[in-house]
Structure formats: structure tokens, C-alpha cells
Coordinates of C-alpha atoms and ligand atoms in Angstrom, one line a residue:
M1 CA 213.6 113.7 -15.1
R2 CA 213.6 114.2 -18.8
Q3 CA 215.8 117.5 -18.3
A4 CA 218.3 115.6 -16.2
G5 CA 218.3 112.7 -18.7
L6 CA 219.0 115.0 -21.6
C7 CA 221.8 116.6 -19.7
V8 CA 223.5 113.3 -19.2
W9 CA 222.8 112.5 -22.9
E10 CA 224.4 115.6 -24.0
A11 CA 227.6 114.8 -21.8
H12 CA 227.8 111.5 -23.6
Q13 CA 227.7 113.4 -27.1
L14 CA 230.6 115.3 -25.9
V15 CA 232.5 112.3 -24.7
G16 CA 231.9 110.4 -27.8
K17 CA 233.4 113.4 -29.9
M18 CA 236.6 113.5 -27.9
V19 CA 237.3 109.8 -27.2
A20 CA 240.5 109.0 -29.3
P21 CA 244.1 107.7 -28.8
G22 CA 246.1 110.1 -26.4
I23 CA 243.0 111.5 -24.7
T24 CA 243.2 110.9 -20.7
T25 CA 240.2 109.8 -18.7
A26 CA 240.8 113.0 -16.6
Q27 CA 240.2 115.3 -19.6
I28 CA 237.0 113.3 -20.3
N29 CA 235.9 113.8 -16.6
S30 CA 236.6 117.6 -17.0
V31 CA 234.5 118.0 -20.1
V32 CA 231.6 116.1 -18.3
D33 CA 231.8 118.1 -15.0
A34 CA 232.0 121.4 -16.9
H35 CA 228.9 120.5 -18.9
F36 CA 227.0 119.6 -15.9
R37 CA 227.9 123.1 -14.4
E38 CA 226.8 124.8 -17.5
C39 CA 223.5 123.0 -17.4
G40 CA 223.0 124.1 -13.6
A41 CA 223.3 120.5 -12.7
E42 CA 224.9 118.7 -9.8
P43 CA 227.3 115.7 -10.7
L44 CA 226.0 112.9 -8.6
F45 CA 229.2 110.7 -8.7
K46 CA 231.4 113.4 -7.1
G47 CA 231.6 112.7 -3.3
Y48 CA 229.5 109.6 -3.6
P49 CA 230.3 107.7 -0.2
H50 CA 232.3 104.7 -0.2
Q51 CA 230.5 101.5 1.2
K52 CA 233.2 101.4 3.9
N53 CA 233.2 104.4 6.2
N54 CA 237.0 104.9 6.3
R55 CA 237.5 105.1 2.6
P56 CA 237.4 108.3 0.7
P57 CA 234.4 109.2 -1.2
F58 CA 234.5 108.9 -5.3
P59 CA 236.4 112.0 -6.4
A60 CA 235.1 112.6 -9.9
A61 CA 231.9 113.3 -11.8
T62 CA 232.4 110.3 -14.1
C63 CA 233.5 106.7 -13.6
T64 CA 235.9 105.9 -16.4
S65 CA 236.7 102.1 -16.6
V66 CA 239.3 101.0 -19.2
N67 CA 239.5 97.6 -20.9
D68 CA 239.4 94.9 -18.1
E69 CA 237.8 97.4 -15.7
V70 CA 234.2 96.8 -15.2
V71 CA 232.8 100.0 -13.2
H72 CA 233.8 102.5 -10.9
G73 CA 237.3 103.5 -12.4
I74 CA 238.8 106.8 -11.2
P75 CA 239.7 109.3 -14.0
G76 CA 243.4 109.8 -14.2
S77 CA 246.4 110.7 -16.4
R78 CA 246.4 107.5 -18.1
P79 CA 246.2 108.2 -21.9
L80 CA 244.0 106.0 -24.0
K81 CA 245.5 103.9 -26.6
E82 CA 244.4 102.8 -30.1
G83 CA 242.3 99.4 -29.5
D84 CA 241.3 100.2 -25.9
I85 CA 237.8 100.4 -24.8
V86 CA 236.6 103.0 -22.0
S87 CA 233.2 102.8 -20.1
V88 CA 232.1 106.1 -19.1
D89 CA 229.3 106.3 -16.5
T90 CA 227.9 109.5 -15.3
G91 CA 224.8 111.1 -13.7
C92 CA 223.5 114.3 -12.7
R93 CA 220.6 116.0 -10.6
L94 CA 218.8 118.7 -12.3
G95 CA 215.8 120.6 -10.7
G96 CA 215.7 118.0 -8.0
W97 CA 215.6 115.1 -10.4
C98 CA 218.2 112.5 -11.4
G99 CA 219.6 110.9 -14.6
D100 CA 222.2 108.2 -15.2
A101 CA 223.7 106.5 -18.1
A102 CA 226.8 104.6 -19.2
V103 CA 228.5 103.8 -22.6
T104 CA 231.4 102.0 -23.5
Y105 CA 233.4 103.6 -26.1
A106 CA 235.9 102.2 -28.7
V107 CA 239.3 104.2 -28.9
G108 CA 240.1 104.0 -32.5
R109 CA 240.0 100.5 -34.1
I110 CA 239.3 97.7 -31.7
R111 CA 239.5 94.0 -32.2
P112 CA 236.5 92.3 -33.8
E113 CA 235.8 90.2 -30.7
V114 CA 235.8 93.2 -28.5
R115 CA 233.4 95.0 -30.9
Q116 CA 231.1 91.9 -30.5
L117 CA 231.2 92.3 -26.9
L118 CA 230.2 96.0 -27.1
D119 CA 227.5 95.2 -29.4
A120 CA 226.0 92.3 -27.6
T121 CA 226.1 94.4 -24.4
L122 CA 224.3 97.3 -25.9
A123 CA 221.7 94.9 -27.8
S124 CA 220.8 93.4 -24.4
L125 CA 219.9 96.8 -23.1
D126 CA 217.9 97.4 -26.2
L127 CA 216.2 94.1 -25.6
A128 CA 215.3 95.1 -22.1
F129 CA 213.9 98.2 -23.4
Q130 CA 211.8 96.5 -26.0
L131 CA 210.6 93.8 -23.5
M132 CA 209.4 96.4 -21.1
N133 CA 206.6 97.0 -23.8
E134 CA 205.5 93.2 -23.5
K135 CA 206.5 91.8 -20.1
S136 CA 204.6 92.6 -16.8
K137 CA 207.5 91.7 -14.3
W138 CA 211.1 92.5 -14.2
S139 CA 212.1 88.9 -13.6
Q140 CA 210.9 88.0 -17.3
I141 CA 213.2 90.6 -18.7
A142 CA 216.2 89.8 -16.6
R143 CA 216.1 86.2 -17.5
E144 CA 215.9 87.0 -21.3
M145 CA 218.9 89.5 -20.8
A146 CA 221.1 87.0 -19.3
Q147 CA 220.0 84.3 -21.9
F148 CA 221.0 86.7 -24.7
I149 CA 224.5 87.5 -23.3
H150 CA 225.0 83.7 -22.6
D151 CA 223.9 82.8 -26.2
H152 CA 226.5 85.3 -27.4
G153 CA 229.4 83.5 -25.4
F154 CA 229.9 86.2 -22.8
S155 CA 229.0 86.5 -19.0
T156 CA 226.8 88.9 -17.3
V157 CA 228.4 90.5 -14.2
E158 CA 226.2 89.5 -11.2
C159 CA 227.7 91.5 -8.2
F160 CA 226.6 94.9 -9.5
V161 CA 223.0 95.7 -10.5
G162 CA 220.8 98.5 -11.9
H163 CA 218.5 100.6 -9.7
G164 CA 215.4 102.6 -9.4
I165 CA 216.0 106.3 -9.7
G166 CA 214.1 109.6 -8.9
R167 CA 215.1 112.3 -6.5
Q168 CA 217.9 110.1 -5.4
M169 CA 220.3 108.3 -7.9
H170 CA 220.0 105.0 -6.1
E171 CA 216.5 104.2 -5.1
E172 CA 214.5 100.8 -4.7
P173 CA 214.1 98.4 -6.4
Q174 CA 217.3 96.7 -7.3
V175 CA 217.4 96.1 -11.1
P176 CA 219.6 92.6 -11.8
N177 CA 220.5 91.9 -15.3
F178 CA 220.2 88.1 -14.6
M179 CA 217.8 86.0 -12.6
S180 CA 218.9 86.7 -9.1
R181 CA 217.7 85.2 -5.9
G182 CA 215.9 88.3 -5.0
L183 CA 214.0 88.2 -8.2
R184 CA 212.8 84.7 -7.4
G185 CA 211.5 86.2 -4.3
S186 CA 210.1 89.6 -3.1
G187 CA 212.7 91.4 -5.1
D188 CA 210.5 91.1 -8.3
F189 CA 208.6 94.1 -9.4
R190 CA 206.0 95.0 -11.9
I191 CA 206.6 97.0 -15.0
E192 CA 203.9 99.6 -14.7
P193 CA 203.4 103.5 -15.3
G194 CA 205.5 105.6 -12.8
L195 CA 208.4 103.3 -12.7
V196 CA 211.8 104.8 -13.5
I197 CA 214.8 102.4 -13.3
A198 CA 218.4 102.7 -14.5
V199 CA 219.0 99.4 -16.4
E200 CA 222.7 98.9 -16.7
P201 CA 224.1 95.5 -18.1
M202 CA 227.8 94.9 -17.4
V203 CA 229.2 92.1 -19.5
N204 CA 232.6 90.4 -19.4
M205 CA 234.3 88.5 -22.4
G206 CA 235.5 85.8 -20.1
S207 CA 234.4 84.9 -16.6
K208 CA 231.9 87.0 -14.5
R209 CA 234.1 87.2 -11.7
V210 CA 235.2 90.6 -10.7
K211 CA 238.0 92.0 -8.3
M212 CA 238.5 95.3 -6.5
L213 CA 241.7 97.3 -7.4
P214 CA 244.0 98.6 -4.7
D215 CA 242.2 102.2 -5.1
Y216 CA 239.4 100.6 -3.4
W217 CA 236.9 102.0 -6.1
T218 CA 237.8 100.3 -9.4
Q219 CA 236.2 96.9 -10.1
A220 CA 238.2 94.9 -12.7
T221 CA 237.7 91.4 -14.4
L222 CA 239.4 88.6 -12.4
D223 CA 240.7 87.1 -15.6
G224 CA 242.0 90.3 -17.0
K225 CA 239.6 90.0 -20.1
P226 CA 237.7 93.0 -21.3
S227 CA 234.2 94.3 -19.9
A228 CA 231.5 96.4 -21.3
H229 CA 228.8 98.6 -19.8
F230 CA 225.7 100.3 -21.2
E231 CA 223.1 102.2 -19.1
H232 CA 220.0 104.1 -19.8
T233 CA 217.4 105.6 -17.4
I234 CA 214.1 104.4 -18.5
A235 CA 210.6 105.7 -17.4
V236 CA 207.5 103.6 -17.9
T237 CA 204.6 105.6 -19.2
R238 CA 201.1 104.8 -20.0
D239 CA 202.4 104.9 -23.7
G240 CA 205.1 102.3 -22.8
P241 CA 208.8 102.8 -21.9
V242 CA 210.7 106.0 -22.7
L243 CA 214.6 106.4 -22.7
L244 CA 215.1 109.5 -20.6
T245 CA 218.9 109.6 -21.2
M246 CA 218.6 109.8 -25.0
A247 CA 217.1 112.9 -27.1
P248 CA 213.5 112.1 -28.1
T249 CA 213.2 110.4 -31.6
T250 CA 211.3 112.4 -34.2
D251 CA 208.3 110.2 -33.6
E252 CA 208.3 110.8 -30.0
A253 CA 208.7 114.5 -30.4
A254 CA 206.0 114.6 -32.8
R255 CA 203.8 112.9 -30.5
R256 CA 204.6 115.1 -27.7
G257 CA 204.1 118.2 -30.0
A258 CA 200.6 116.7 -30.9
A259 CA 199.8 116.2 -27.2
V260 CA 201.0 119.8 -26.2
A261 CA 199.0 121.3 -29.1
A262 CA 195.9 119.3 -28.0
G263 CA 196.2 120.6 -24.5
A264 CA 196.6 124.2 -25.8
G265 CA 193.4 123.8 -27.6
K266 CA 191.3 123.0 -24.6
Ligands
LIG1 MG1 223.5 103.5 -12.6

């Protein structure tokens, strides 16, 4: 899963370099699609079936959701403008295993309150990652994520959640970013080695309410205010949580190197 995660992380590095006023979301999608092909990876979003059988599957390798669009935006010929934000969500399968990550990018200079929205959303994902070291159940983490977002004056989207991930992109359990009814009951789960989940807070500047656009895919805020989305695939190991969709830090690489050397000496 680390290999798939790194391929997704590299895709985001490419996107981060190209996002600028004048770039279209279709151009972003082409770069990611080509990158997956170069990695020998299968894009997971392209052809993803619609919940309703009679609607067409998702047509692209990325979801690109601009400004008030929350998730599941379809890439197109719309050029990004200075001050926009674009959430790019993408995933691939490599060697039979999946990775999935999302980042909301600023297009040029953005308003300070929009920057705060992005910062708070990313910080709530960081918080979840830190808490995966300390807490024994997901409900304890979800509650703190939602409280953090509330304390910053924003609202957590509740109609979409994160997910378990492995050979398939979407596996059990559901991973809400708030204290859901499921988490109060049988939907809660333990944070223990072997668990791999995609944690993906979606945060609105205004109300949490979301509507579907006429393309039957794009979800946008009901009040037209901006929305942010960050996601990482996170594995729980005996040494704690690991971000699979980010290049290893020097510390982790050193630790792995030492472990490999120790193994080679046996
Ligand atoms: Mg996901």
C-alpha cells in the first residue's frame, strides 16, 4: 500500500506545481492520469459506478471541486481564476493495493478567511493523525475533529465520510469526521495495527448542507460558500500511524533503513 500511496503523493506534487490562474481542471486531470499510467497504476475514480444504476460512471481519474463545490466535481474546460480554491481528490491501485488522497489548492492569492478554512481543514486531519497514536477508538478521534472545526467557526460536512481501504478503494469501516449515529453504536472501531483508513475531512465555511449539481456527480454547498477537503491514507502499525500517501520523513526513512539493515544482518 506504500507504493500505491507514494504514486498518489507524487500525483499531488505534480498538481501542486501546476495549479495557477488559467489552468483548467481537465489539464490537472490529464497530468494525474498520465502519471498513474507511468507508474503502471490503475486510476480508481475513472469508471467508478454511480450510486444510481441509470447514471453514467465517473468519467475521470480525479475529482476536481472548485470553490463552493465540496467533492466529486468533474474535470472540465473551466479555467481556474486568481483567488479560487480547487480540491483535487485522486486514487490509484498499484500491485493490487489502493491509495487515496485529496488536497485543496489555492489558486494564486486567496482571501484570508478562505486560507483559514484550508488551514483548519488540514489541521483537523493532522489532529486525527496525532490522536491515532493515543486513542483506542475512532469515535474519540471523530468527536475531537468535529469540535476542532466547530471551534474555528466552520462546519463539518456530514453526508460524506472516509473509509477503510485495501485491495478496494472503499472498504469497511466507514470513517466519519464527526460523532455519527453509527459511531455511537456498532459502527465504532478500534485503532489497532493492521487498520488502514482514508481519513478525509470535508469542511464548509458556512452551513454543512450540501446539494447535488445537475451533472449528478458534483456536490456543492447549499449556501454557495467555499468548502475544503484534505485526505490521507493512513496505516496503523505496531509503531503507530503512518501516512501512506506522503513520502516518508527522514526519521521514518532512517528507522526503516535501520530495520532493513538489522534484518539483513540476521
Ligand atoms: Mg477517499
